[in-house]
Short mmCIF file of N, CA and C in Angstrom, two decimals:
data_model
loop_
_atom_site.label_atom_id
_atom_site.label_comp_id
_atom_site.label_asym_id
_atom_site.label_seq_id
_atom_site.Cartn_x
_atom_site.Cartn_y
_atom_site.Cartn_z
N MET A 1 158.12 46.48 217.73
CA MET A 1 156.96 45.75 217.75
C MET A 1 157.10 45.34 219.20
N TYR A 2 155.74 45.25 219.48
CA TYR A 2 155.01 44.87 221.19
C TYR A 2 154.47 43.55 221.02
N VAL A 3 154.42 43.04 221.62
CA VAL A 3 154.20 42.10 222.00
C VAL A 3 152.89 41.47 223.56
N ALA A 4 152.53 40.87 223.72
CA ALA A 4 152.00 41.00 225.35
C ALA A 4 151.25 39.58 225.23
N GLN A 5 150.92 38.96 226.35
CA GLN A 5 150.32 37.51 226.57
C GLN A 5 149.31 38.13 227.77
N VAL A 6 148.23 36.92 227.53
CA VAL A 6 147.07 37.51 228.57
C VAL A 6 147.02 35.71 228.80
N ASP A 7 146.91 35.79 229.96
CA ASP A 7 146.84 34.06 230.65
C ASP A 7 145.59 34.16 231.42
N ARG A 8 144.22 33.11 231.43
CA ARG A 8 143.50 33.13 231.79
C ARG A 8 142.63 31.69 231.90
N GLN A 9 143.12 30.84 233.20
CA GLN A 9 142.49 29.53 233.15
C GLN A 9 142.81 28.64 232.40
N GLY A 10 144.13 28.14 232.02
CA GLY A 10 144.82 27.73 231.35
C GLY A 10 144.79 27.88 229.87
N CYS A 11 144.04 29.47 229.92
CA CYS A 11 143.83 29.63 228.11
C CYS A 11 145.40 30.89 228.03
N ALA A 12 146.00 31.20 226.71
CA ALA A 12 147.43 32.37 226.47
C ALA A 12 146.13 32.77 225.39
N LEU A 13 146.66 33.59 225.34
CA LEU A 13 146.71 34.32 224.28
C LEU A 13 147.78 35.96 223.81
N ILE A 14 148.14 35.94 222.65
CA ILE A 14 149.59 36.10 222.75
C ILE A 14 148.96 37.23 221.54
N LEU A 15 149.42 38.47 221.87
CA LEU A 15 149.01 39.44 221.26
C LEU A 15 150.68 40.49 220.53
N ALA A 16 150.19 41.06 219.53
CA ALA A 16 151.22 41.74 219.07
C ALA A 16 151.17 42.76 217.93
N ASP A 17 151.81 43.30 217.76
CA ASP A 17 151.47 44.50 216.42
C ASP A 17 152.26 43.97 215.21
N THR A 18 152.62 42.85 215.31
CA THR A 18 153.39 42.63 213.43
C THR A 18 152.84 42.68 212.34
N TRP A 19 151.71 42.71 212.16
CA TRP A 19 150.96 42.74 210.99
C TRP A 19 149.92 43.64 211.55
N PRO A 20 149.83 45.03 211.18
CA PRO A 20 148.89 46.25 211.22
C PRO A 20 147.75 46.23 210.53
N GLU A 21 147.78 45.68 209.17
CA GLU A 21 146.87 46.08 208.29
C GLU A 21 145.36 44.74 208.62
N LYS A 22 146.08 43.79 209.33
CA LYS A 22 145.07 42.79 209.95
C LYS A 22 144.72 43.63 211.33
N ILE A 23 144.95 44.78 211.76
CA ILE A 23 143.68 45.42 213.24
C ILE A 23 142.50 44.94 212.77
N GLY A 24 141.62 45.02 213.62
CA GLY A 24 140.13 45.39 213.29
C GLY A 24 139.09 44.13 212.58
N LYS A 25 140.10 42.99 211.86
CA LYS A 25 139.64 41.84 211.56
C LYS A 25 139.61 40.38 211.54
N GLY A 26 140.16 40.18 213.37
CA GLY A 26 140.31 39.56 213.56
C GLY A 26 139.35 38.40 214.40
N LEU A 27 139.00 37.42 214.30
CA LEU A 27 137.30 36.32 214.72
C LEU A 27 138.22 35.48 215.20
N MET A 28 137.61 35.30 216.64
CA MET A 28 138.51 34.09 217.32
C MET A 28 137.04 33.59 218.12
N PHE A 29 137.13 32.20 218.34
CA PHE A 29 135.79 31.42 218.35
C PHE A 29 136.84 30.77 220.13
N ILE A 30 135.95 30.75 220.95
CA ILE A 30 137.21 30.37 222.24
C ILE A 30 136.09 29.31 223.00
N SER A 31 135.72 27.79 223.50
CA SER A 31 135.47 27.95 224.34
C SER A 31 136.10 26.76 225.72
N LEU A 32 135.39 27.03 226.87
CA LEU A 32 135.50 27.35 227.99
C LEU A 32 135.78 25.91 228.20
N ASN A 33 136.76 25.73 228.78
CA ASN A 33 137.07 23.67 230.08
C ASN A 33 136.45 23.86 231.15
N VAL A 34 135.32 23.38 231.27
CA VAL A 34 134.76 23.84 232.41
C VAL A 34 134.84 22.18 233.62
N GLU A 35 134.59 21.58 234.70
CA GLU A 35 134.29 20.54 235.65
C GLU A 35 133.36 20.56 236.33
N PRO A 36 132.26 19.73 236.30
CA PRO A 36 132.60 18.88 235.49
C PRO A 36 131.52 19.08 233.79
N GLN A 37 132.31 18.43 233.34
CA GLN A 37 131.60 18.53 231.64
C GLN A 37 130.40 18.08 231.45
N SER A 38 129.96 19.18 231.60
CA SER A 38 127.78 19.00 231.41
C SER A 38 127.77 20.67 230.87
N ARG A 39 126.75 20.14 230.00
CA ARG A 39 126.00 21.81 229.43
C ARG A 39 124.95 23.11 230.25
N GLY A 40 124.89 22.42 231.80
CA GLY A 40 124.84 23.00 232.66
C GLY A 40 126.05 23.62 233.59
N ALA A 41 127.11 23.03 233.64
CA ALA A 41 128.56 23.96 233.72
C ALA A 41 129.24 25.23 233.37
N ALA A 42 128.64 24.55 231.91
CA ALA A 42 129.41 25.59 230.48
C ALA A 42 128.25 26.88 230.87
N VAL A 43 126.97 26.47 230.38
CA VAL A 43 126.68 27.70 230.59
C VAL A 43 126.88 28.77 231.72
N ALA A 44 126.54 27.53 232.65
CA ALA A 44 126.83 28.77 234.49
C ALA A 44 128.16 29.05 234.03
N ALA A 45 129.20 28.39 233.73
CA ALA A 45 130.52 29.30 232.96
C ALA A 45 130.30 30.40 232.34
N LEU A 46 129.93 30.01 231.25
CA LEU A 46 129.76 31.59 230.25
C LEU A 46 128.63 32.72 231.00
N ASP A 47 127.77 32.32 231.80
CA ASP A 47 127.18 33.63 232.19
C ASP A 47 128.13 34.09 233.37
N ALA A 48 128.70 33.27 234.36
CA ALA A 48 129.17 34.05 235.20
C ALA A 48 130.24 34.56 235.00
N LEU A 49 130.72 34.32 233.68
CA LEU A 49 131.99 35.41 232.49
C LEU A 49 131.19 36.65 232.45
N ARG A 50 130.17 35.84 231.61
CA ARG A 50 129.26 37.69 231.17
C ARG A 50 129.14 38.84 232.02
N ALA A 51 128.59 38.37 233.32
CA ALA A 51 128.51 39.28 234.69
C ALA A 51 129.69 39.25 234.88
N GLU A 52 131.05 39.11 234.95
CA GLU A 52 132.60 39.26 235.50
C GLU A 52 133.15 40.33 234.54
N LEU A 53 132.57 40.34 233.09
CA LEU A 53 133.24 41.44 231.86
C LEU A 53 132.29 42.69 232.24
N GLU A 54 130.47 42.51 232.42
CA GLU A 54 130.09 43.58 232.55
C GLU A 54 130.31 44.41 233.88
N ALA A 55 130.86 43.98 235.18
CA ALA A 55 131.12 44.36 236.03
C ALA A 55 131.75 45.51 235.59
N LYS A 56 132.73 45.10 234.98
CA LYS A 56 134.10 45.89 234.92
C LYS A 56 133.70 46.98 233.85
N GLY A 57 132.48 46.99 233.28
CA GLY A 57 132.26 47.88 231.93
C GLY A 57 132.43 47.38 230.70
N VAL A 58 132.70 46.06 229.97
CA VAL A 58 132.87 45.50 228.97
C VAL A 58 131.59 45.39 228.64
N PRO A 59 131.64 45.45 227.18
CA PRO A 59 129.71 45.77 226.45
C PRO A 59 130.43 44.34 225.99
N VAL A 60 129.22 43.54 225.77
CA VAL A 60 128.79 42.64 225.85
C VAL A 60 127.57 41.68 224.86
N LYS A 61 128.04 40.95 224.25
CA LYS A 61 126.70 40.98 222.87
C LYS A 61 126.32 39.52 222.96
N GLU A 62 124.96 39.11 223.36
CA GLU A 62 124.34 38.03 222.38
C GLU A 62 124.30 38.03 221.26
N GLY A 63 125.24 36.63 220.25
CA GLY A 63 125.95 36.18 219.01
C GLY A 63 125.03 34.91 218.77
N SER A 64 124.86 34.56 217.25
CA SER A 64 124.66 33.83 216.76
C SER A 64 125.53 33.39 215.59
N TRP A 65 126.18 31.20 215.68
CA TRP A 65 126.77 31.06 214.77
C TRP A 65 126.12 30.32 214.11
N GLY A 66 124.61 29.71 214.13
CA GLY A 66 124.15 28.89 213.80
C GLY A 66 123.93 27.97 215.97
N TYR A 67 123.97 28.63 216.70
CA TYR A 67 124.61 28.25 217.89
C TYR A 67 124.37 29.38 218.54
N ARG A 68 124.11 29.47 220.04
CA ARG A 68 124.68 31.16 220.93
C ARG A 68 126.29 31.29 221.29
N LEU A 69 126.14 32.13 221.44
CA LEU A 69 127.16 33.19 221.36
C LEU A 69 127.35 34.04 222.48
N LEU A 70 128.41 34.44 223.35
CA LEU A 70 128.19 36.20 223.97
C LEU A 70 129.93 36.21 223.27
N VAL A 71 128.96 36.65 222.42
CA VAL A 71 130.23 38.49 221.77
C VAL A 71 130.59 39.51 222.45
N VAL A 72 132.72 39.43 222.12
CA VAL A 72 132.51 40.86 222.88
C VAL A 72 133.60 40.73 222.11
N ASP A 73 133.77 42.75 221.99
CA ASP A 73 134.50 43.06 220.77
C ASP A 73 136.08 44.00 221.39
N ASP A 74 137.01 43.76 221.11
CA ASP A 74 138.67 44.00 221.30
C ASP A 74 138.70 46.41 221.03
N PRO A 75 139.11 46.64 221.64
CA PRO A 75 138.84 47.95 221.00
C PRO A 75 139.43 48.95 219.48
N ASP A 76 140.16 47.57 219.07
CA ASP A 76 140.47 47.23 217.59
C ASP A 76 139.61 46.78 216.83
N GLY A 77 138.13 46.27 217.47
CA GLY A 77 137.52 45.67 216.26
C GLY A 77 137.33 44.54 216.60
N ASN A 78 138.60 43.81 217.06
CA ASN A 78 138.40 42.00 216.16
C ASN A 78 137.10 41.93 217.21
N GLN A 79 136.70 40.43 217.12
CA GLN A 79 135.70 39.78 218.14
C GLN A 79 136.25 38.42 218.72
N LEU A 80 135.40 37.78 220.09
CA LEU A 80 135.91 37.00 220.63
C LEU A 80 134.86 36.41 220.98
N PHE A 81 134.48 35.14 220.16
CA PHE A 81 133.15 34.21 220.60
C PHE A 81 133.20 33.57 221.27
N PHE A 82 132.41 33.69 222.85
CA PHE A 82 132.30 31.68 223.52
C PHE A 82 131.09 31.90 223.38
N ASN A 83 131.37 30.37 222.62
CA ASN A 83 130.53 29.84 222.52
C ASN A 83 129.60 28.70 223.55
N TYR A 84 128.32 28.90 223.75
CA TYR A 84 127.02 28.19 224.49
C TYR A 84 126.78 26.61 224.16
N PRO A 85 127.19 25.56 224.80
CA PRO A 85 126.80 24.00 224.31
C PRO A 85 125.61 24.70 223.33
N SER A 86 125.30 23.83 222.71
CA SER A 86 124.89 23.37 222.08
C SER A 86 123.68 22.69 222.35
N ALA A 87 121.83 21.98 222.40
CA ALA A 87 121.88 21.39 222.77
C ALA A 87 120.40 20.87 221.81
N THR A 88 120.05 19.82 221.71
CA THR A 88 119.30 18.87 221.25
C THR A 88 117.83 18.52 221.34
N ALA A 89 116.76 18.28 221.25
CA ALA A 89 115.71 18.47 221.28
C ALA A 89 115.56 18.05 222.17
N SER A 90 116.23 17.01 223.43
CA SER A 90 115.50 16.46 224.36
C SER A 90 116.79 17.29 225.69
N GLY A 91 117.43 18.28 225.09
CA GLY A 91 117.72 19.90 226.20
C GLY A 91 118.95 18.99 226.26
N LYS A 92 119.37 18.04 225.77
CA LYS A 92 121.19 17.65 226.21
C LYS A 92 121.99 17.91 225.48
N ASN A 93 123.66 18.20 225.79
CA ASN A 93 124.51 18.21 224.11
C ASN A 93 124.85 16.89 223.67
N ALA A 94 125.78 16.63 222.70
CA ALA A 94 126.30 15.91 222.11
C ALA A 94 126.69 14.79 222.95
N THR A 95 127.54 15.49 223.73
CA THR A 95 128.14 14.37 224.70
C THR A 95 127.56 13.62 225.63
N GLU A 96 126.72 14.43 226.56
CA GLU A 96 125.72 13.59 226.82
C GLU A 96 125.30 13.20 226.84
N GLU A 97 124.62 12.57 225.37
CA GLU A 97 124.29 11.38 224.60
C GLU A 97 124.55 10.65 224.61
N ALA A 98 126.00 11.68 224.76
CA ALA A 98 126.95 9.23 223.90
C ALA A 98 127.73 8.80 225.15
#
């Protein structure tokens, strides 16, 4: 059995080959914690992540799950969904309006 852990900015993904029948069927939603907590900061962080991944040759796609997503397919076919903050008609997200 092989296990690997990937850490970045306080987030850790633990990868294992324990269940080979599940390879390529994973779907993970990931939210970035940004400071200050604002829609603009979250969008800027995701745009910077996209630029970094693309600069390294990682294919990145736009997606939607009722809101905008940045989608990355791993080499096994699993998908990582990074969600952009949703906006209301006023252009603010729910936490900014509260």
